[in-house]
Amino acid sequence: MSLATLLLLADGRLPSGGHAHSGGLEPQIAAGRVRDVDGLDGFLRGRLATGGLVSAAFAAAACADTGRAAELDVGLDARTPSPALRRASRAQGRALLRAGRAMWPVPAIGREPHQPVALGALAAAAGLTPVEAAVAAAHGTTTGSASAAVRLLGLDPYAVHALLARLAPECDRIAAVAAARSGDPVDELPAAGAPLLDIGAEHHATWEVRLFAS
Amino acid sequence: MHPELHEHGPDEVPHTHPDPGVDPHTPLAGGPRALRIGIGGPVGSGKTALVAALCRALGEEIRLAVVTNDIYTTEDADFLLRNGVLPAERIRAVETGCCPHTAIRDDISANLDAVEDLEEKLGPLDLVLVESGGDNLTATFSKGLIDQQIFVVDVSGGDKVPRKGGPGVTTADLLVINKTDLAPMVGADLSVMDRDAKARRHELPTVFLSLAEDKQATPVADWIRGLVAARV
């Protein structure tokens, strides 16, 4: 393992398309459910406990055995009822794979895998461990939406980073839980969902004017 | 690991796989792909109007597609569709998450995916225009995304714009100074803009344009024709 490599993989500046996605935050802001740092706190904790846990588990599993990529990909389809969120996850997986292929020898795992599967495959190719893949997934779940909140709501960036610092131990905990199950059969991996985010994503996809891709 | 993708027949020549399972393809091979031209510039300078004019001028003679990056996602694409200058399947809109310059410079993945999807869907193309969302004078395109870039400013932004420079003005392969018809009304001196542009840009070309009068953007279309011809 290499800590510097992990930092590279988890860096928001990695050119992997993440800057154009709000992690479901844009529709929740429009609906008035997230207005300030406290609202963002609740949103991010909810994201971590649901999509964050699922992403971390699938990234860890793909890292532990990249040969399971296709099976894990189907498992994520089953856990993503919103077609808009499936498209968003695959678009981000494709973009992440593009960046990863330029950096490490990533095995062929299809053209548009789900983002956590791509993340796990990249982590493995970079010589990282499943728990590190899971940390990168959980970290990305919070930082992507937090950055979108700064841009959409004009929140104080220091207050938002203070929140991210408070959430870091929770990211580590979720990642440890996820990585401990990385060898489980796909059907038994975490399947926590957030119906309001699914509904929000479907509405968002129909907006005439939107700033984020998802 | 993917037997369905790699079958060994009975008369197979004996061979080895030095790196099995590794994707041997580097993205963005410089093969027979379309010329990609980026069009950037400040909000309201006429980028979308220029794209529409180029579609009118070139749409019949070369195989052309457009990727738009307007912050309001579909607005620019809708403009092109409403004006009937290009069929819908030749236009793709990319969302940029409030960061138009990031999408054309620091993280070009969504634009690359859009360009590749267009080429895959439509077959070989001669030219893809990538229009950035309205940004400021520092916006430039990554060389990983485009081959040549055009920067569009307009006279109503003030005749000092070329003198202010910035990467867009100084490094773009073509500088377009648009809305020359408005120059007398806004008190802009075109000779000052011409002199400053030459000083900033040295050998790089600058053209003056009034898209209100020249609906085919003739000098820009001619510049592009030269690039497309030089490529084949």
XYZ file of C-alpha atoms in Angstrom:
446
model
C 0.000 0.000 0.000
C 0.997 3.588 -0.510
C -0.588 6.444 1.389
C 0.379 8.923 -1.307
C -1.323 6.733 -3.919
C -4.481 6.618 -1.810
C -4.458 10.410 -1.508
C -4.143 10.640 -5.282
C -7.108 8.328 -5.832
C -9.289 10.188 -3.308
C -8.272 13.690 -4.420
C -11.185 15.825 -5.626
C -8.858 17.148 -8.324
C -8.599 13.715 -9.946
C -10.046 14.368 -13.437
C -12.838 11.834 -13.069
C -15.931 13.924 -13.766
C -16.967 14.259 -10.121
C -17.138 18.053 -10.178
C -20.298 17.945 -12.302
C -22.231 15.738 -9.842
C -23.842 16.870 -6.589
C -24.562 13.409 -5.189
C -28.285 14.132 -5.189
C -27.907 17.418 -3.349
C -29.093 19.834 -6.051
C -32.724 18.595 -6.071
C -32.806 18.506 -2.247
C -31.629 22.133 -2.102
C -34.264 23.091 -4.663
C -36.900 21.356 -2.538
C -35.777 23.406 0.477
C -34.625 20.387 2.481
C -31.009 21.566 2.664
C -30.490 25.278 3.297
C -27.436 25.601 5.544
C -24.511 23.759 7.127
C -26.805 21.962 9.600
C -28.942 20.740 6.751
C -25.833 19.624 4.907
C -24.714 17.764 8.047
C -27.930 15.740 8.060
C -27.756 15.158 4.315
C -24.173 13.906 4.420
C -24.776 11.614 7.406
C -27.754 10.124 5.575
C -25.724 9.703 2.389
C -22.878 8.030 4.253
C -25.192 5.577 6.011
C -26.932 4.577 2.761
C -25.253 5.173 -0.597
C -21.887 5.712 1.101
C -22.004 2.312 2.790
C -23.095 0.574 -0.417
C -20.407 2.357 -2.472
C -17.721 1.532 0.082
C -18.747 -2.130 0.239
C -18.777 -2.526 -3.543
C -15.512 -0.627 -3.994
C -13.880 -2.853 -1.361
C -15.303 -5.999 -2.971
C -14.148 -4.958 -6.460
C -10.707 -4.195 -5.037
C -10.515 -7.559 -3.252
C -11.422 -9.455 -6.430
C -11.614 -7.477 -9.675
C -12.713 -10.712 -11.380
C -16.098 -10.185 -9.683
C -16.554 -6.786 -11.384
C -19.369 -7.889 -13.702
C -21.262 -9.570 -10.862
C -20.810 -6.543 -8.591
C -22.002 -4.271 -11.397
C -25.287 -6.195 -11.622
C -25.557 -6.045 -7.835
C -25.334 -2.247 -7.946
C -27.975 -2.064 -10.660
C -30.270 -3.974 -8.322
C -29.501 -1.506 -5.512
C -30.083 1.576 -7.664
C -33.784 1.778 -8.500
C -33.536 5.245 -10.095
C -32.546 5.061 -13.786
C -31.111 8.587 -13.517
C -28.825 7.524 -10.666
C -27.755 4.427 -12.594
C -26.772 6.637 -15.516
C -24.957 9.056 -13.199
C -23.045 6.222 -11.502
C -22.051 4.681 -14.839
C -21.018 8.053 -16.289
C -18.787 8.616 -13.265
C -17.444 5.076 -13.498
C -16.538 5.627 -17.127
C -14.816 8.924 -16.344
C -12.971 7.425 -13.379
C -11.816 4.520 -15.536
C -10.490 6.975 -18.127
C -8.378 8.694 -15.481
C -7.343 5.395 -13.900
C -6.228 3.822 -17.170
C -3.873 6.727 -17.659
C -2.396 6.138 -14.196
C -2.286 2.375 -13.592
C -2.687 -0.893 -15.545
C -6.412 -1.352 -14.924
C -7.941 -4.644 -16.125
C -10.779 -4.557 -18.663
C -14.009 -4.256 -16.648
C -16.319 -2.919 -19.355
C -16.816 0.516 -20.799
C -19.197 2.024 -18.251
C -19.042 0.197 -14.916
C -20.760 1.631 -11.867
C -18.528 4.137 -10.111
C -17.771 2.010 -7.002
C -16.766 -0.960 -9.184
C -14.426 1.272 -11.204
C -13.044 2.733 -7.969
C -12.331 -0.729 -6.550
C -10.659 -1.877 -9.773
C -8.483 1.244 -9.822
C -7.545 0.772 -6.173
C -6.487 -2.815 -6.864
C -4.496 -1.766 -9.935
C -2.800 0.906 -7.835
C -1.789 -1.686 -5.246
C -4.222 -0.457 -2.592
C -6.203 -2.618 -0.190
C -10.001 -3.122 0.044
C -10.276 -0.959 3.163
C -8.433 1.838 1.373
C -10.810 1.533 -1.590
C -13.690 1.736 0.886
C -12.231 4.829 2.562
C -11.857 6.519 -0.829
C -15.495 5.665 -1.646
C -16.874 6.945 1.658
C -14.689 10.064 1.494
C -15.858 10.794 -2.057
C -19.487 10.394 -0.999
C -19.152 13.265 1.474
C -16.683 15.586 -0.231
C -18.426 15.594 -3.622
C -21.746 16.738 -2.174
C -20.023 19.147 0.226
C -18.236 20.860 -2.644
C -21.534 21.103 -4.535
C -23.130 22.687 -1.447
C -20.432 25.362 -1.317
C -21.115 26.198 -4.969
C -24.920 26.008 -4.840
C -25.626 27.636 -1.467
C -22.556 29.843 -1.105
C -21.835 28.216 2.270
C -18.774 29.241 4.250
C -16.086 26.829 2.989
C -14.444 26.705 6.430
C -17.692 25.705 8.104
C -18.182 23.008 5.458
C -14.674 21.666 5.979
C -15.177 21.687 9.727
C -18.197 19.481 9.074
C -16.146 17.180 6.826
C -13.529 16.880 9.570
C -16.238 15.871 12.055
C -17.496 13.269 9.584
C -14.051 11.772 8.873
C -14.194 9.229 11.737
C -17.612 8.139 10.497
C -16.123 7.651 6.992
C -13.423 5.453 8.539
C -16.001 3.456 10.497
C -18.253 2.917 7.451
C -15.208 1.913 5.404
C -14.116 -0.634 8.014
C -17.621 -2.139 8.133
C -17.715 -2.248 4.338
C -14.246 -3.748 3.925
C -14.946 -6.461 6.494
C -17.649 -7.740 4.138
C -15.678 -7.440 0.902
C -15.613 -11.214 0.411
C -19.367 -11.698 0.960
C -21.596 -12.976 -1.843
C -22.908 -10.009 -3.887
C -26.492 -10.600 -2.767
C -25.438 -10.269 0.868
C -23.475 -7.015 0.498
C -25.076 -3.881 2.005
C -28.198 -2.659 0.214
C -29.162 0.475 2.158
C -31.245 2.880 0.083
C -32.501 6.459 0.237
C -35.888 6.665 -1.541
C -36.031 10.467 -1.301
C -32.737 10.709 -3.206
C -34.056 8.259 -5.820
C -37.190 10.363 -6.285
C -35.186 13.608 -6.259
C -32.840 12.243 -8.946
C -35.746 11.322 -11.202
C -37.263 14.801 -10.866
C -33.862 16.433 -11.364
C -33.315 14.553 -14.629
C -36.417 16.225 -16.068
C -35.503 19.819 -15.118
C -35.018 22.168 -18.007
C -32.359 24.099 -16.110
C -29.908 22.293 -13.848
C -26.318 23.013 -12.889
C -25.197 19.508 -11.981
C -25.434 16.314 -14.015
C -26.916 14.552 -10.963
C -11.175 -14.099 -16.800
C -13.401 -13.058 -19.702
C -13.644 -16.248 -21.764
C -16.585 -14.819 -23.686
C -14.326 -12.126 -25.070
C -11.393 -14.308 -26.031
C -11.957 -17.716 -27.600
C -9.121 -19.975 -28.666
C -10.103 -21.946 -31.770
C -8.591 -25.339 -32.692
C -6.297 -23.844 -35.360
C -5.036 -21.065 -33.112
C -1.417 -20.008 -33.591
C 0.393 -20.676 -30.276
C 0.938 -17.391 -28.469
C 1.182 -15.918 -24.992
C -0.489 -12.998 -23.276
C 2.218 -11.019 -21.502
C -0.314 -8.992 -19.528
C -3.634 -10.844 -19.476
C -6.651 -8.878 -18.410
C -5.024 -5.507 -18.917
C -6.753 -3.126 -21.296
C -4.085 -2.448 -23.928
C -5.879 0.617 -25.306
C -4.742 4.054 -24.372
C -7.647 6.473 -24.479
C -7.687 9.149 -27.155
C -5.577 7.398 -29.758
C -4.716 10.017 -32.358
C -6.216 7.891 -35.152
C -8.792 8.961 -37.688
C -10.860 11.137 -35.414
C -12.500 14.470 -36.029
C -10.685 17.783 -35.721
C -11.791 19.261 -32.389
C -12.081 22.995 -32.023
C -12.865 24.649 -28.695
C -14.803 27.903 -28.637
C -14.455 29.940 -25.449
C -15.032 33.492 -24.314
C -16.898 35.691 -21.846
C -20.652 35.486 -21.305
C -22.616 37.157 -24.081
C -19.696 37.582 -26.478
C -21.440 35.485 -29.125
C -20.059 31.954 -28.751
C -23.357 30.230 -29.414
C -24.164 32.611 -32.276
C -20.758 31.771 -33.764
C -21.416 28.043 -33.428
C -24.798 28.527 -35.140
C -23.136 30.510 -37.954
C -20.458 27.833 -38.403
C -23.126 25.132 -38.550
C -24.901 27.142 -41.278
C -21.659 27.680 -43.189
C -20.119 24.221 -42.801
C -23.006 21.871 -41.982
C -23.620 20.952 -45.630
C -20.007 20.539 -46.703
C -18.407 18.593 -43.812
C -19.498 16.037 -41.212
C -20.020 18.181 -38.126
C -21.172 17.794 -34.509
C -21.353 20.142 -31.515
C -20.850 19.731 -27.742
C -22.152 22.597 -25.609
C -21.126 23.341 -22.012
C -23.500 26.118 -21.061
C -24.028 26.299 -17.308
C -27.743 26.064 -18.020
C -27.037 22.717 -19.691
C -29.606 22.491 -22.462
C -30.019 26.192 -23.181
C -27.307 26.454 -25.803
C -28.256 23.169 -27.407
C -31.860 24.366 -27.542
C -30.730 27.594 -29.221
C -29.056 25.602 -31.976
C -32.079 23.339 -32.346
C -34.547 26.233 -32.428
C -32.505 27.908 -35.114
C -32.604 24.664 -37.062
C -28.906 24.812 -37.890
C -28.046 21.251 -36.867
C -30.161 18.112 -36.298
C -30.667 17.170 -32.647
C -28.598 13.986 -32.869
C -25.523 16.072 -33.758
C -25.652 18.163 -30.566
C -24.722 17.058 -27.048
C -25.023 19.169 -23.890
C -22.632 18.602 -20.970
C -23.362 19.752 -17.404
C -20.459 21.434 -15.638
C -21.550 21.730 -11.980
C -21.115 25.526 -11.862
C -17.523 25.184 -13.136
C -17.410 25.811 -16.887
C -13.634 26.219 -16.954
C -13.071 22.977 -15.007
C -14.995 21.009 -17.634
C -12.799 22.257 -20.488
C -9.427 22.384 -18.743
C -8.918 20.502 -15.457
C -11.397 17.646 -15.749
C -12.317 17.116 -19.373
C -13.837 13.660 -18.929
C -17.484 14.577 -19.556
C -16.550 16.464 -22.729
C -14.347 13.622 -23.975
C -17.167 11.157 -23.332
C -19.578 13.397 -25.250
C -17.213 13.752 -28.228
C -16.550 10.011 -28.338
C -20.256 9.198 -28.032
C -21.033 11.492 -30.976
C -18.335 9.878 -33.118
C -19.551 6.430 -32.148
C -23.197 7.206 -32.879
C -22.774 9.239 -36.056
C -19.778 7.479 -37.601
C -16.650 9.319 -38.692
C -16.832 13.113 -38.359
C -14.627 15.844 -39.823
C -15.162 18.431 -37.115
C -16.459 18.625 -33.543
C -17.014 22.085 -32.071
C -16.787 22.179 -28.263
C -18.407 25.346 -26.964
C -17.494 26.281 -23.402
C -19.919 27.868 -20.997
C -19.486 31.617 -20.659
C -16.460 32.249 -18.490
C -13.830 34.914 -18.007
C -10.648 35.993 -19.749
C -8.578 33.243 -18.099
C -10.512 30.320 -19.570
C -8.594 28.026 -21.906
C -9.159 24.532 -23.231
C -6.991 21.530 -22.396
C -4.917 20.128 -25.254
C -6.245 16.758 -24.145
C -9.699 17.831 -25.308
C -9.223 20.002 -28.393
C -6.755 20.517 -31.229
C -7.303 24.246 -31.757
C -9.158 26.919 -29.843
C -11.055 30.032 -30.740
C -11.584 32.805 -28.193
C -14.532 35.140 -28.757
C -14.693 38.630 -27.269
C -16.920 41.495 -28.344
C -16.420 45.204 -28.808
C -19.136 46.114 -26.302
C -16.993 44.590 -23.549
C -14.711 47.580 -24.097
C -11.818 48.121 -26.517
C -9.371 47.439 -23.655
C -10.107 43.698 -23.611
C -7.261 42.698 -25.980
C -4.816 44.841 -23.993
C -5.843 43.131 -20.728
C -4.694 39.885 -22.278
C -5.219 36.737 -20.232
C -4.632 33.221 -21.566
C -7.772 33.273 -23.730
C -6.750 36.383 -25.629
C -3.023 35.721 -25.778
C -2.889 31.980 -26.532
C -6.041 31.117 -28.513
C -5.267 29.865 -32.025
C -7.820 32.345 -33.377
C -9.119 35.470 -31.624
C -12.544 36.597 -32.823
C -13.596 40.165 -32.032
C -17.365 40.093 -32.510
C -20.137 42.713 -32.779
C -18.085 45.192 -34.797
C -21.417 46.716 -35.914
C -21.823 48.002 -32.341
C -18.419 49.713 -32.218
C -19.675 53.243 -33.031
C -22.471 52.910 -30.450
C -20.237 51.848 -27.567
C -17.312 54.084 -28.497
C -14.958 51.183 -29.194
C -11.963 51.903 -31.413
C -11.355 48.845 -33.611
C -7.875 50.035 -34.600
C -6.893 50.073 -30.908
C -8.242 46.543 -30.498
C -6.377 45.416 -33.622
C -3.100 46.991 -32.451
C -3.403 45.570 -28.919
C -4.346 42.120 -30.211
C -1.270 42.082 -32.470
C 0.929 43.170 -29.570
C -0.473 40.475 -27.299
C -0.693 37.684 -29.829
C 2.330 38.252 -32.059
C 1.897 35.894 -35.050
C -1.455 34.387 -33.973
C -4.393 35.503 -36.148
C -7.248 37.811 -35.093
C -10.436 38.387 -37.075
C -13.114 41.060 -36.755
C -16.660 39.873 -37.156
C -20.238 41.064 -36.998
C -22.416 38.002 -36.690
C -25.435 40.278 -37.061
C -24.247 41.065 -40.597
C -22.279 37.933 -41.545
C -24.568 34.979 -40.753
C -21.965 32.518 -42.047
C -19.046 33.866 -39.963
C -17.035 33.801 -43.200
C -13.509 34.517 -41.889
C -13.863 31.935 -39.110
C -15.433 29.338 -41.419
C -12.560 29.865 -43.873
C -9.987 29.431 -41.099
C -11.647 26.133 -40.114
C -11.864 24.975 -43.752
C -8.104 25.425 -43.957
C -7.558 23.310 -40.821
C -9.883 20.539 -41.994
C -8.217 20.493 -45.435
C -4.752 20.356 -43.862
C -5.806 17.301 -41.837
C -6.832 15.034 -44.738
